[in-house]
Coordinates of C-alpha atoms and ligand atoms in Angstrom, one line a residue:
X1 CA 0.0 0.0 0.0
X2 CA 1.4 3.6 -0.9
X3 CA 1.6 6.1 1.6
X4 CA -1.0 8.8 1.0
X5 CA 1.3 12.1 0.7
X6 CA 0.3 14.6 2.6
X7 CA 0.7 18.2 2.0
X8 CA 0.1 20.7 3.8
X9 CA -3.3 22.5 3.2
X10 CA -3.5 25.2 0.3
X11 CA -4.6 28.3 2.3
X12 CA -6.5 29.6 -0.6
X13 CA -9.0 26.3 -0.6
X14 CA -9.5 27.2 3.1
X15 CA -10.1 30.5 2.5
X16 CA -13.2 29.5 0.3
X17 CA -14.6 27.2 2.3
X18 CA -17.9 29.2 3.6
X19 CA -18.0 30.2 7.4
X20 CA -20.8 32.2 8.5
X21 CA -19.7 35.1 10.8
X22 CA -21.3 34.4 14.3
X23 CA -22.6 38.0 14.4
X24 CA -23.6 41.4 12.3
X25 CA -24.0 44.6 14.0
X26 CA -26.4 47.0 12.3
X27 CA -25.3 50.2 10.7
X28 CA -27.8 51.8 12.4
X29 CA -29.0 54.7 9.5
X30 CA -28.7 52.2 6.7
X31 CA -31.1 49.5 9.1
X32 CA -33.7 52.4 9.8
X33 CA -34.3 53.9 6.2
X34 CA -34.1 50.4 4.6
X35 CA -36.7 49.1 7.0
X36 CA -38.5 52.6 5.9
X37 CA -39.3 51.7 2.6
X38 CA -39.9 48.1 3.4
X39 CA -42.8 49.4 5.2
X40 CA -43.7 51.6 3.0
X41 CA -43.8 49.4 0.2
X42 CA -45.9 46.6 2.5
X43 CA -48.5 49.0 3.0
X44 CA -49.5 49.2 -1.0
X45 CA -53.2 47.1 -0.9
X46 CA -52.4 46.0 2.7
X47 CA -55.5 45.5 5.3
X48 CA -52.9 47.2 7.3
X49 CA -52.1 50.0 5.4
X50 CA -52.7 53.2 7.2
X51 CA -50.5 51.3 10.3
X52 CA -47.8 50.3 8.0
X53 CA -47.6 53.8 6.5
X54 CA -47.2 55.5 9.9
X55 CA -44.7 52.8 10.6
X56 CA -42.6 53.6 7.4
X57 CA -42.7 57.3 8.4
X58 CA -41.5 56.1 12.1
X59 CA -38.7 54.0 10.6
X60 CA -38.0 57.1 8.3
X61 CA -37.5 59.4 11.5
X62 CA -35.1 56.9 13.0
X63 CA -32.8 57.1 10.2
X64 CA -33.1 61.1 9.8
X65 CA -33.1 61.7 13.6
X66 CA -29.3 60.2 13.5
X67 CA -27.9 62.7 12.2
X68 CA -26.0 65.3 14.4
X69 CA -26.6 63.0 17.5
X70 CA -23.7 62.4 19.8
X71 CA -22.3 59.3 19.8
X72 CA -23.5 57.1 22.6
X73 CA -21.1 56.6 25.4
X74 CA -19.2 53.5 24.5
X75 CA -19.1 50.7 27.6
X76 CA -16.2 50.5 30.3
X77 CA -13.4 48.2 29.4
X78 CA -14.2 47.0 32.8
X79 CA -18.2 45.7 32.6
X80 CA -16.8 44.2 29.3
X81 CA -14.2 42.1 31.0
X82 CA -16.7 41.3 33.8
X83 CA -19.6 40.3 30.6
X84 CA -17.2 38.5 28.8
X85 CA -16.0 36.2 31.9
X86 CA -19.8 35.7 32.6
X87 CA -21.1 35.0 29.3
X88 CA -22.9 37.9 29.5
X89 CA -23.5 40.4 27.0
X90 CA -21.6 43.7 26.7
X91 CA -24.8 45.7 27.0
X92 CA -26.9 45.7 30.4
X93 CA -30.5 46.2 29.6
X94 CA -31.8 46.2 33.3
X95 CA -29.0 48.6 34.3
X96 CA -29.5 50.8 31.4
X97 CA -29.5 54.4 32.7
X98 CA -31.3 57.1 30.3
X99 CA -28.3 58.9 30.0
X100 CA -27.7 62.7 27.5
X101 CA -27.4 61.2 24.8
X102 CA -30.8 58.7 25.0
X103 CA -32.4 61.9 26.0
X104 CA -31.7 63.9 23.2
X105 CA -32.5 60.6 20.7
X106 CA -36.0 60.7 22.6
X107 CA -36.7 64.2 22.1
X108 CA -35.8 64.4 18.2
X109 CA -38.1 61.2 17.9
X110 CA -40.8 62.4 19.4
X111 CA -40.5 66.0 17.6
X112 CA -40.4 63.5 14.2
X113 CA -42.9 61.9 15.1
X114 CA -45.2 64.8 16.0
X115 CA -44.2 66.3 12.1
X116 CA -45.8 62.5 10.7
X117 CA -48.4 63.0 7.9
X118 CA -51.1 61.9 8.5
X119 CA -50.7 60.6 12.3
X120 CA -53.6 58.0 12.8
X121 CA -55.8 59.8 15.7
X122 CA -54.9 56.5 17.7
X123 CA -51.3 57.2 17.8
X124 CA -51.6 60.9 17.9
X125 CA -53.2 60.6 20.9
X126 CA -50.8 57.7 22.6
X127 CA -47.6 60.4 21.0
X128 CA -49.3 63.2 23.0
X129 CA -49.7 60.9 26.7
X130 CA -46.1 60.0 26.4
X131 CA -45.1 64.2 25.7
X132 CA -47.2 64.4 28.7
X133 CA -45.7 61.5 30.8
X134 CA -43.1 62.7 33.6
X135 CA -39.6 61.1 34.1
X136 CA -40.9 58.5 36.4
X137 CA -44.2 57.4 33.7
X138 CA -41.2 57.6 31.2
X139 CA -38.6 55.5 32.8
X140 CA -41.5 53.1 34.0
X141 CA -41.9 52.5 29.5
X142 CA -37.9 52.9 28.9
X143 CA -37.9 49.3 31.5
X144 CA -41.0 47.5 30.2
X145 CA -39.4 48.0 26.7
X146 CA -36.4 46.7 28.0
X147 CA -37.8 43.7 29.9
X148 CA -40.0 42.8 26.4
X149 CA -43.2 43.0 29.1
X150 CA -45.2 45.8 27.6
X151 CA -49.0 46.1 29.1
X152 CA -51.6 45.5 26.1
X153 CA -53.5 48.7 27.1
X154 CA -50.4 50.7 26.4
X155 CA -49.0 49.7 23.4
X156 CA -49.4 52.6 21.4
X157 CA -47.5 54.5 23.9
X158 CA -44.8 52.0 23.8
X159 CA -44.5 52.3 20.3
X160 CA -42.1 55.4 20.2
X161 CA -40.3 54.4 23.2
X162 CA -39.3 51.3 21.8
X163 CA -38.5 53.2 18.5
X164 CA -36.3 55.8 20.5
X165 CA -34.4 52.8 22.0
X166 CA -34.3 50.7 19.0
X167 CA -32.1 53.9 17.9
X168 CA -30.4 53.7 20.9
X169 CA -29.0 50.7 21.1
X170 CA -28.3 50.0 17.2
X171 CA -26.3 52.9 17.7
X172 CA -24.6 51.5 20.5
X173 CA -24.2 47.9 18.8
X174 CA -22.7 49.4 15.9
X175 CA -19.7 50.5 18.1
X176 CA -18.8 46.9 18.7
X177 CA -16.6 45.1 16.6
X178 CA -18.9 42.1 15.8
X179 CA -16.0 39.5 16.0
X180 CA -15.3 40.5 19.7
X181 CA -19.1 39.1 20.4
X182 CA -19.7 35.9 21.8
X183 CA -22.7 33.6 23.0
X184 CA -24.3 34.0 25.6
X185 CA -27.2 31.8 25.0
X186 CA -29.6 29.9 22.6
X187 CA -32.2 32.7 20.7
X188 CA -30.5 35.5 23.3
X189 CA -28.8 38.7 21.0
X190 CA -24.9 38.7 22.0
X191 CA -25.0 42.5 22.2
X192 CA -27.9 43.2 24.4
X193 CA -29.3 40.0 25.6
X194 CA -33.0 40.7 23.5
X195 CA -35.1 38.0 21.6
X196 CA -35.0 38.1 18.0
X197 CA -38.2 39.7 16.4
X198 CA -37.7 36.9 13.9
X199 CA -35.1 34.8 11.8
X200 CA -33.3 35.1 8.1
X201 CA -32.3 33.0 6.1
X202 CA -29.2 35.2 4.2
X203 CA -28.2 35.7 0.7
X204 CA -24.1 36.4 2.2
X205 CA -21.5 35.1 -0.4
X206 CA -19.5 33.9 2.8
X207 CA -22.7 31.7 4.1
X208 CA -25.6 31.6 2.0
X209 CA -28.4 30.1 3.2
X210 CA -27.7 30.2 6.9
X211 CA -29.5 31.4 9.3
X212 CA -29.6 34.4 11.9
X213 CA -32.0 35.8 14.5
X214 CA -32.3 39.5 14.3
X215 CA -32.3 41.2 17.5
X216 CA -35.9 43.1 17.9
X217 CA -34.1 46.2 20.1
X218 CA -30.4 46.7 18.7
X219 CA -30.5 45.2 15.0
X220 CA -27.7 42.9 15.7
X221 CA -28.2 39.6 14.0
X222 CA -26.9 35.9 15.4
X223 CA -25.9 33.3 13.8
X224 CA -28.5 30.3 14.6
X225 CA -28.9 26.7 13.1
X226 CA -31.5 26.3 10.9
X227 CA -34.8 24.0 11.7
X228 CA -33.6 24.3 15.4
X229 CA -36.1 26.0 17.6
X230 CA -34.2 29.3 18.7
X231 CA -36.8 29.1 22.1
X232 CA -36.2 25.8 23.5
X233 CA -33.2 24.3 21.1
X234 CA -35.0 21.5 20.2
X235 CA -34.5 19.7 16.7
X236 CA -36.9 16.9 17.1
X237 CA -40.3 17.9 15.5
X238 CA -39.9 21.7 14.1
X239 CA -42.7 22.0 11.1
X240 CA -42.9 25.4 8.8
X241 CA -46.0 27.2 8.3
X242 CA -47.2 29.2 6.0
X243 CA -49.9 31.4 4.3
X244 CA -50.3 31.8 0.1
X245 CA -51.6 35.1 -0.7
X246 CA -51.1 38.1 -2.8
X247 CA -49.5 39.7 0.2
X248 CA -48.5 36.9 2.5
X249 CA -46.7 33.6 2.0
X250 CA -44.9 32.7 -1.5
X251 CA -42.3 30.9 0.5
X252 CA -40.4 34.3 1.6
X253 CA -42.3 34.3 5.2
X254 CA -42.6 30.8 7.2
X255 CA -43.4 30.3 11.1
X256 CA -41.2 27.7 12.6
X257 CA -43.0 25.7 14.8
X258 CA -41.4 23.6 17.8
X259 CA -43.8 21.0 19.1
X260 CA -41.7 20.6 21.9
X261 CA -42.2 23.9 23.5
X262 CA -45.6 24.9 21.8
X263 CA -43.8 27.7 20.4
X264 CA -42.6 29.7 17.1
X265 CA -40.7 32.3 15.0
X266 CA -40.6 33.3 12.0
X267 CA -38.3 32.8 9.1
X268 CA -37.6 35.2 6.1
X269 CA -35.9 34.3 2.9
X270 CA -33.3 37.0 1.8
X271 CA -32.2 34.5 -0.8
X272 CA -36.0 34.9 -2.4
X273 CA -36.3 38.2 -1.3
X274 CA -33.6 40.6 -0.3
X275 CA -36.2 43.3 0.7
X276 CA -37.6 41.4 3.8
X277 CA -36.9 43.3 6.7
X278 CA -37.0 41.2 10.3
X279 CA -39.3 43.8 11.6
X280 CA -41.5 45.4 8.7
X281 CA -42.6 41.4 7.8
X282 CA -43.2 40.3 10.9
X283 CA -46.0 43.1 11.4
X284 CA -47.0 42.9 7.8
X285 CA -47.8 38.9 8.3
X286 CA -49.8 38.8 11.3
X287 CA -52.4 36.7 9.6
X288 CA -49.7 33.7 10.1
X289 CA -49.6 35.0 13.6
X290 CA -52.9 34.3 13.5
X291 CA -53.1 30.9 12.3
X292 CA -50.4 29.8 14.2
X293 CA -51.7 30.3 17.2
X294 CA -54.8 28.5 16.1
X295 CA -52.9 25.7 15.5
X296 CA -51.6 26.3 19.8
X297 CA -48.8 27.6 19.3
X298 CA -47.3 30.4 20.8
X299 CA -45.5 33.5 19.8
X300 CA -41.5 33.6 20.9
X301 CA -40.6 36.7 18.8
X302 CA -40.6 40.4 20.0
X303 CA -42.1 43.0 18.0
X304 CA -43.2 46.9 19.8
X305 CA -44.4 47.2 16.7
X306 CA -46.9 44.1 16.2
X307 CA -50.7 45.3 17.4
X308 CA -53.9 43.6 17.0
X309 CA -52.5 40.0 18.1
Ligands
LIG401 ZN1 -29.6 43.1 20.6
LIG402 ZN1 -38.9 24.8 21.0

């Protein structure tokens, strides 16, 4: 038998072989205005339309409100040591502090906001009790944001708290390097510890056709295996739903259900659809919300935005 010779390996074949990077961090302007006209475009012949077109002007005031803003204070090398050693990620939600900086992004959102054409009366009225709220009412929103626990009866009022925060902390996770982040947990974001509002399935040269949550608060997206729940990490009995319709389903839109934990997120196709954004399509499908939970399932995404389910 002849010795195999071995050589060493050419570093140019390893250099094709396709790794998916374990995390994205948003640019924070180009997630907002892309998001923007998703919206926009969602809301042609939508039952939803009037919503989705205040949304796209919402999304269009957290890219423009950028602008000019100071940049967020970046975190201590010393919490990130700390983090790091506890598998936890580099920014702390519950002791998040509304600092300059998130005040002035608050203000300029809600000035946007008050300058949208046409505001729906509903959330004219929910932007005018959160002018009126004091620091306390305000901070009380800032932590139910940040704890995903918003109260059904005050949604609407969440809804530009969220989207000040969302600008927030996209800002501050586009000040990490995304190779420095780790994980720190099955369907948890690396950067700020958040749920994913939903899945995609990317369209990357260097990993097409893998899959990454998106994180509902700071944009950041996380690499995650595909047809694994990202609630429980189960693999054993995950089924996809979906809905065909003129404005739903066509494959680019699918719940993945877990029968293990009862639960499900959604998945979007960028390699059928590079327009799908993990926040506009989650809102725009709720009728798979819907039908899904017929079926007993519940919801595991976060979405300030999703009413109505
Ligand atoms: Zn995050
Ligand atoms: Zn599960």
């Amino acid at each position: 038998m002849c010795p195999v010779e071995m050589t060493d390996p050419d570093p140019s074949v390893i250099a094709n072989i396709a790794v998916p990077p374990f995390a994205r961090v948003p640019v924070p302007t180009r997630l907002f205005a892309g998001r923007a006209a998703r919206f926009a475009a969602l809301a042609e012949g939508h039952d939803l339309g009037p919503y989705l077109r205040f949304l796209a002007a919402l999304s269009a005031a957290q890219a423009a409100i950028q602008e000019g803003l100071p940049e967020p204070q970046r975190v201590a090398s010393d919490f990130l040591a700390r983090a790091k050693e506890h598998r936890m990620p580099p920014l702390d939600r519950s002791g998040f502090e509304a600092d300059a900086v998130f005040g002035a992004t608050f203000a300029r959102l809600l000035a946007a906001a008050e300058r949208i054409t046409p505001l729906p009366p509903p959330a004219q009225a929910a932007l005018a009790r959160v002018q009126a709220a004091d620091a306390a009412a305000r901070d009380a929103m800032i932590r139910n944001v940040l704890a995903e626990s918003i109260p059904v009866e005050a949604l609407a009022e969440h809804v530009f708290v969220a989207a000040a925060l969302q600008v927030h902390f996209a800002r501050r996770a586009a000040q990490f390097d995304a190779a420095s982040l780790e994980s720190v947990g099955e369907g948890v974001c690396p950067t700020c510890g958040g749920a994913p509002s939903s899945t995609v399935i990317v369209h990357w040269p260097q990993a097409p056709g893998t899959r990454f949550c998106s994180c509902a608060l700071c944009g950041t997206l996380w690499n995650h295996v595909r047809s694994k729940c990202t609630l429980c990490g189960s693999t054993r009995k995950i089924v996809f739903q979906e809905i065909e319709s003129e404005t739903e389903g066509a494959g680019t839109v699918k719940a993945e259900t877990c029968d293990d934990c009862h639960g499900y997120v959604k998945i979007l196709n960028w390699q059928k659809d590079r327009a799908l954004d993990p926040i506009a399509d989650d809102v725009a499908t709720l009728g798979l919300d819907l039908l899904v939970r017929e079926l007993g399932f519940r919801r595991g995404g976060v979405n300030p935005f999703l009413i109505g389910y």
